[in-house]
Amino acid sequence: MKKVKAWFKKHKPSKRRLIQVYAGLLFNANLAGFATGKIYQGPTKNICTPGLNCYSCPGASGACPLGSLQNSLYANSKPMVYYVLGIILLYGFLFGRWICGFLCPFGLIQEWLHKIPTPKIKKGKITRVLSYFKYVILVVFVVILPLMYVSPGFCKFICPAGTMEGAIGHLSNEANTSSFDSLGPWFTWKFVLLVFFVVGCIFMYRFFCRFFCPLGALYSLFNKISLVGVKVDEPKCTHCGICVSKCQMDIKHVGDQECISCGECMSACPTKAIQWKGGKWVLPENEIQTTPDMTPEEVAAAELALEKRNARITKRNKVVKTVVGVVMVALLAGALVYYNGDYVMSLFQPDEPAETQVEETQAQATQGDAEGTAELTEADTTPQKPPVGYEVGNTCGAMEIPLFGKDGSLGNQVFNTAELSGSRITVLNFWFTTCVPCKEELPDFDRIATEYKDSVDVIALHSDTRRIENVTQWIAENYPNSDIQFAYDEGDAHYNALFDGMGTYPTTVILDENGVILAKFTVKVHYDELKTIIDEALAS
Amino acid sequence: MASKKRKLIHLIYGLVLSLLVVLAGVCLMVACLQIYHSGETRPFTPERVAKAFEGIAVPVWLCIGGIVGGILLTLCLPLEEDKKIKGRLDTQVTITRLMKKVDLANCDEALLKGMKKEKTRRMVVNMSASVFSLLMAVPAVICMTQPSKFVPEGDADNIVVAVCCAVFGAVVALAAWVGASFLTAYSLQKEVALVKQAVKIAPLAGVGKEDAPQNDKHIVLWVARGIVLAAAVVLMILGITGGGMTDVLENAIKICTSCIGLG
């Protein structure tokens, strides 16, 4: 029993590990998302989490700072750039690379992978050089590529967090089986990269973090000035270099740009010269400051003052630790309840038939606060039509979609899917102005709309959250004379009614003349694919 | 069991597991490539993907078994931790620290010339590596941003080729920097020997423990912190009032399929 206790005492998780797990849970508190296959779409996603955590992960409760930065540069949205840069500066000022050591979920995953007991590749001159590669990735993929209107370069070409948490998290749920249709060379590339990073992390400590992570590169610029972190007490330091040897990152000295402030070097320092920043105010001191000309009475008084100070600090620290602990537990518990409460409650409710669910979703869309939402009509469930639903082969829910007029007004014209002419194909595309692939595919839709003017209606519904005047301005600037009929999907009412709020963009649905769903794409679609399906539908 | 035997068992186990991990990784990559480049048409159903991954089940399960075995090995035959850590300080840091103890006015001319020569040598090596990297970087960046300059415009495969070309350029540039780092390390070793000799011959009088002018450093630090905090606050206010939060929300609540590799 003693041996078992001793083993557990030796192997109990450190405080740093507990904080890492806590942060990982807090930033991915939407655990219901893994069960339902949907991402969280609520208000906390306008706040960027400090670490690398893909916002397409079903569990993500906040936005990724890197993804937001790239999207803001690509979309040339100055307010978004200011906001994201401001958040990154604030995190850097407060924490620097302490975030990498304590708060980054992907850092935790890398450390766990490193625990797999294989021979390890230790740091050296080569790894020190390689550690500068992440700055190249930062400049090229995070800044240059998005600015030159190519795409969010790091997210699209490299990010393993997106592949692991976003793609695999998305595909692993039964509800998203239709997304398998969109797997192609890009997924192959990203999956191969993910495997490369995973294997690398097993053999090298924080392989991705040290050599490839642009977020770590950004935060490293603030390491010297951050409020939280480690520092060396120069008078006590004997320059023995044990701290540098003990550290598994590529540091030249403690606290430089490669230091993730994990604090592992503190236990190794023989003179206890390594401390946390701000330790002077929050930690007890061991020695009094004496000078040769002090009398014994003065020394005794200084010792007494030190004793009193230490007692005060210890008492204060106990209170602070208790309060902080309670607040942290309450915060995590509150987050778990907030994000997952509805899903847990729904488990205890009886199941409804699928058709009733579809009709209820459509009915709920009419009860939303959005103005001008089209009236949804009862779905036509006469025996000869397939049932109303979300998948290929189902009948699309009948609804009125308000269209933009040429003058930018909304709602004077409507497109009613319940009143299809019986001879025209309908292409419904859901997009929004800051979505990169959505804008890339619009020219193909424009071409289809022009070439098949007599037989196909192309409706492009702009997703909500953007002000109408911004949307009309964008459309007027980019597609002033297009045959595409643009619409505004206020409150995402029509999107949710059609797709039960899955949240993937761009999404394209092709309906036949009776409103039956012929094809559904949850990714960027090309002219050739649209043409093939439309030609087949017209021929039949 | 003797600690040498334990170390041997752990080493053998580690090598075997390493092989299994690499094998599983390679098999996963090959399976992936086989699915999407087999020439078959879509749709890729989960069943089809599962069938393609059937072949790699054995190495992956062996890997998982190996990891579980490792946990058991750690519990039953733990290795003793090596408590002795040999200190290793960066050579440049050592040189900087030692130079503060040298009386440059009374130091031997030959030593000073030697130190200057090594500094110049390192500067030349680093500049050469920088120029070479830039030469590699320019076509790599062009390749990434305008793939049609290098490969015919077309499907995503060509873009992957363009990305591979860029990665090749990056790898070559890195190799140049690795070579430069070895030359730099050699030069630093030579310089540290010269500096140590200079400290012996011409030590600076009255130098004890390093007493850096802490007050000046603190002022600069707090000024820098103030500037960064002010910039952060101003940017956030500008961003929030301009609707930046809404834009972030808009992107974050919609799955970016191209960002996660779908499509």
mmCIF file of C-alpha atoms in Angstrom, chain A residues 319-455:
data_model
loop_
_atom_site.group_PDB
_atom_site.id
_atom_site.type_symbol
_atom_site.label_atom_id
_atom_site.label_comp_id
_atom_site.label_asym_id
_atom_site.label_seq_id
_atom_site.Cartn_x
_atom_site.Cartn_y
_atom_site.Cartn_z
ATOM 1 C CA VAL A 319 -6.866 33.317 0.649
ATOM 2 C CA VAL A 320 -6.039 34.155 -2.969
ATOM 3 C CA LYS A 321 -5.445 30.482 -3.816
ATOM 4 C CA THR A 322 -8.784 29.491 -2.314
ATOM 5 C CA VAL A 323 -10.685 32.268 -4.053
ATOM 6 C CA VAL A 324 -8.983 31.677 -7.395
ATOM 7 C CA GLY A 325 -9.562 27.947 -7.112
ATOM 8 C CA VAL A 326 -13.256 28.405 -6.395
ATOM 9 C CA VAL A 327 -13.646 30.929 -9.227
ATOM 10 C CA MET A 328 -11.882 28.630 -11.696
ATOM 11 C CA VAL A 329 -13.965 25.612 -10.774
ATOM 12 C CA ALA A 330 -17.157 27.695 -10.928
ATOM 13 C CA LEU A 331 -16.147 29.111 -14.314
ATOM 14 C CA LEU A 332 -15.514 25.672 -15.788
ATOM 15 C CA ALA A 333 -18.673 24.215 -14.286
ATOM 16 C CA GLY A 334 -20.686 27.180 -15.537
ATOM 17 C CA ALA A 335 -19.186 26.850 -19.005
ATOM 18 C CA LEU A 336 -19.960 23.139 -19.183
ATOM 19 C CA VAL A 337 -23.552 23.752 -18.115
ATOM 20 C CA TYR A 338 -23.964 26.731 -20.475
ATOM 21 C CA TYR A 339 -22.656 24.929 -23.544
ATOM 22 C CA ASN A 340 -24.057 21.467 -22.893
ATOM 23 C CA GLY A 341 -27.146 21.983 -20.772
ATOM 24 C CA ASP A 342 -29.613 22.024 -23.664
ATOM 25 C CA TYR A 343 -28.178 18.887 -25.198
ATOM 26 C CA VAL A 344 -28.249 17.017 -21.881
ATOM 27 C CA MET A 345 -31.866 18.079 -21.318
ATOM 28 C CA SER A 346 -32.789 16.903 -24.805
ATOM 29 C CA LEU A 347 -31.488 13.425 -24.002
ATOM 30 C CA PHE A 348 -34.217 13.060 -21.401
ATOM 31 C CA GLN A 349 -36.959 14.148 -23.781
ATOM 32 C CA PRO A 350 -38.822 11.592 -25.958
ATOM 33 C CA ASP A 351 -37.686 11.368 -29.610
ATOM 34 C CA GLU A 352 -39.843 13.062 -32.267
ATOM 35 C CA PRO A 353 -40.375 11.653 -35.746
ATOM 36 C CA ALA A 354 -37.977 13.144 -38.298
ATOM 37 C CA GLU A 355 -40.630 14.858 -40.433
ATOM 38 C CA THR A 356 -42.119 16.602 -37.435
ATOM 39 C CA GLN A 357 -38.616 17.840 -36.538
ATOM 40 C CA VAL A 358 -38.158 19.307 -39.986
ATOM 41 C CA GLU A 359 -41.530 21.075 -39.869
ATOM 42 C CA GLU A 360 -40.796 22.375 -36.370
ATOM 43 C CA THR A 361 -37.415 23.742 -37.464
ATOM 44 C CA GLN A 362 -39.088 25.500 -40.346
ATOM 45 C CA ALA A 363 -41.858 26.786 -38.089
ATOM 46 C CA GLN A 364 -39.290 28.064 -35.576
ATOM 47 C CA ALA A 365 -37.647 30.027 -38.352
ATOM 48 C CA THR A 366 -40.822 32.051 -38.759
ATOM 49 C CA GLN A 367 -40.953 32.843 -35.064
ATOM 50 C CA GLY A 368 -37.466 34.401 -35.102
ATOM 51 C CA ASP A 369 -37.002 38.108 -34.441
ATOM 52 C CA ALA A 370 -35.682 38.715 -37.960
ATOM 53 C CA GLU A 371 -37.781 41.140 -39.958
ATOM 54 C CA GLY A 372 -39.061 40.209 -43.333
ATOM 55 C CA THR A 373 -38.468 36.506 -42.836
ATOM 56 C CA ALA A 374 -40.414 34.689 -45.452
ATOM 57 C CA GLU A 375 -43.468 32.774 -44.433
ATOM 58 C CA LEU A 376 -42.929 29.077 -44.495
ATOM 59 C CA THR A 377 -45.736 26.991 -45.753
ATOM 60 C CA GLU A 378 -46.642 23.429 -44.905
ATOM 61 C CA ALA A 379 -44.482 21.000 -46.797
ATOM 62 C CA ASP A 380 -46.150 19.095 -49.546
ATOM 63 C CA THR A 381 -46.232 15.523 -48.311
ATOM 64 C CA THR A 382 -48.487 14.048 -50.913
ATOM 65 C CA PRO A 383 -47.531 10.439 -51.506
ATOM 66 C CA GLN A 384 -45.859 11.024 -54.902
ATOM 67 C CA LYS A 385 -43.292 13.482 -53.479
ATOM 68 C CA PRO A 386 -40.385 12.323 -51.320
ATOM 69 C CA PRO A 387 -40.593 13.409 -47.681
ATOM 70 C CA VAL A 388 -39.327 16.845 -46.650
ATOM 71 C CA GLY A 389 -35.797 16.708 -45.352
ATOM 72 C CA TYR A 390 -32.210 17.871 -45.506
ATOM 73 C CA GLU A 391 -30.551 15.228 -47.663
ATOM 74 C CA VAL A 392 -30.344 14.340 -51.336
ATOM 75 C CA GLY A 393 -33.594 12.737 -52.447
ATOM 76 C CA ASN A 394 -35.706 14.633 -49.918
ATOM 77 C CA THR A 395 -38.044 17.441 -50.844
ATOM 78 C CA CYS A 396 -36.736 20.847 -49.927
ATOM 79 C CA GLY A 397 -38.764 22.738 -47.341
ATOM 80 C CA ALA A 398 -41.104 25.201 -48.981
ATOM 81 C CA MET A 399 -40.341 28.823 -48.145
ATOM 82 C CA GLU A 400 -40.358 32.353 -49.506
ATOM 83 C CA ILE A 401 -36.919 33.901 -49.918
ATOM 84 C CA PRO A 402 -36.762 37.740 -50.043
ATOM 85 C CA LEU A 403 -34.556 38.931 -52.901
ATOM 86 C CA PHE A 404 -32.471 42.071 -53.253
ATOM 87 C CA GLY A 405 -33.683 44.430 -55.913
ATOM 88 C CA LYS A 406 -31.309 46.216 -58.272
ATOM 89 C CA ASP A 407 -31.659 49.306 -56.076
ATOM 90 C CA GLY A 408 -30.529 47.350 -53.005
ATOM 91 C CA SER A 409 -33.979 47.120 -51.458
ATOM 92 C CA LEU A 410 -34.969 43.851 -49.854
ATOM 93 C CA GLY A 411 -38.232 42.001 -49.941
ATOM 94 C CA ASN A 412 -40.017 43.651 -52.852
ATOM 95 C CA GLN A 413 -39.463 40.450 -54.750
ATOM 96 C CA VAL A 414 -39.572 36.955 -53.343
ATOM 97 C CA PHE A 415 -38.590 33.551 -54.618
ATOM 98 C CA ASN A 416 -40.989 30.894 -53.414
ATOM 99 C CA THR A 417 -39.745 27.304 -53.440
ATOM 100 C CA ALA A 418 -43.324 26.124 -53.037
ATOM 101 C CA GLU A 419 -44.277 27.715 -56.342
ATOM 102 C CA LEU A 420 -41.637 26.270 -58.612
ATOM 103 C CA SER A 421 -42.667 26.565 -62.206
ATOM 104 C CA GLY A 422 -42.260 22.888 -62.911
ATOM 105 C CA SER A 423 -39.734 23.456 -65.623
ATOM 106 C CA ARG A 424 -36.856 25.291 -63.960
ATOM 107 C CA ILE A 425 -33.960 23.977 -61.909
ATOM 108 C CA THR A 426 -33.068 25.936 -58.782
ATOM 109 C CA VAL A 427 -29.544 26.404 -57.466
ATOM 110 C CA LEU A 428 -29.461 27.696 -53.877
ATOM 111 C CA ASN A 429 -26.095 28.891 -52.647
ATOM 112 C CA PHE A 430 -25.374 30.043 -49.068
ATOM 113 C CA TRP A 431 -22.414 32.409 -48.724
ATOM 114 C CA PHE A 432 -21.148 35.498 -46.914
ATOM 115 C CA THR A 433 -18.794 38.302 -47.818
ATOM 116 C CA THR A 434 -15.885 37.332 -45.546
ATOM 117 C CA CYS A 435 -15.912 33.685 -46.584
ATOM 118 C CA VAL A 436 -12.938 33.002 -48.846
ATOM 119 C CA PRO A 437 -14.140 29.933 -50.798
ATOM 120 C CA CYS A 438 -17.684 31.382 -51.016
ATOM 121 C CA LYS A 439 -16.403 34.369 -52.964
ATOM 122 C CA GLU A 440 -14.113 32.203 -55.074
ATOM 123 C CA GLU A 441 -17.014 30.133 -56.390
ATOM 124 C CA LEU A 442 -19.421 33.024 -57.115
ATOM 125 C CA PRO A 443 -17.985 33.621 -60.625
ATOM 126 C CA ASP A 444 -18.901 30.026 -61.507
ATOM 127 C CA PHE A 445 -22.446 30.634 -60.329
ATOM 128 C CA ASP A 446 -22.545 33.852 -62.322
ATOM 129 C CA ARG A 447 -21.524 31.916 -65.421
ATOM 130 C CA ILE A 448 -24.178 29.244 -64.814
ATOM 131 C CA ALA A 449 -26.831 31.905 -64.216
ATOM 132 C CA THR A 450 -25.963 33.579 -67.519
ATOM 133 C CA GLU A 451 -25.648 30.425 -69.630
ATOM 134 C CA TYR A 452 -28.777 28.769 -68.271
ATOM 135 C CA LYS A 453 -30.874 31.914 -67.906
ATOM 136 C CA ASP A 454 -33.907 30.257 -69.496
ATOM 137 C CA SER A 455 -33.939 27.118 -67.412
#
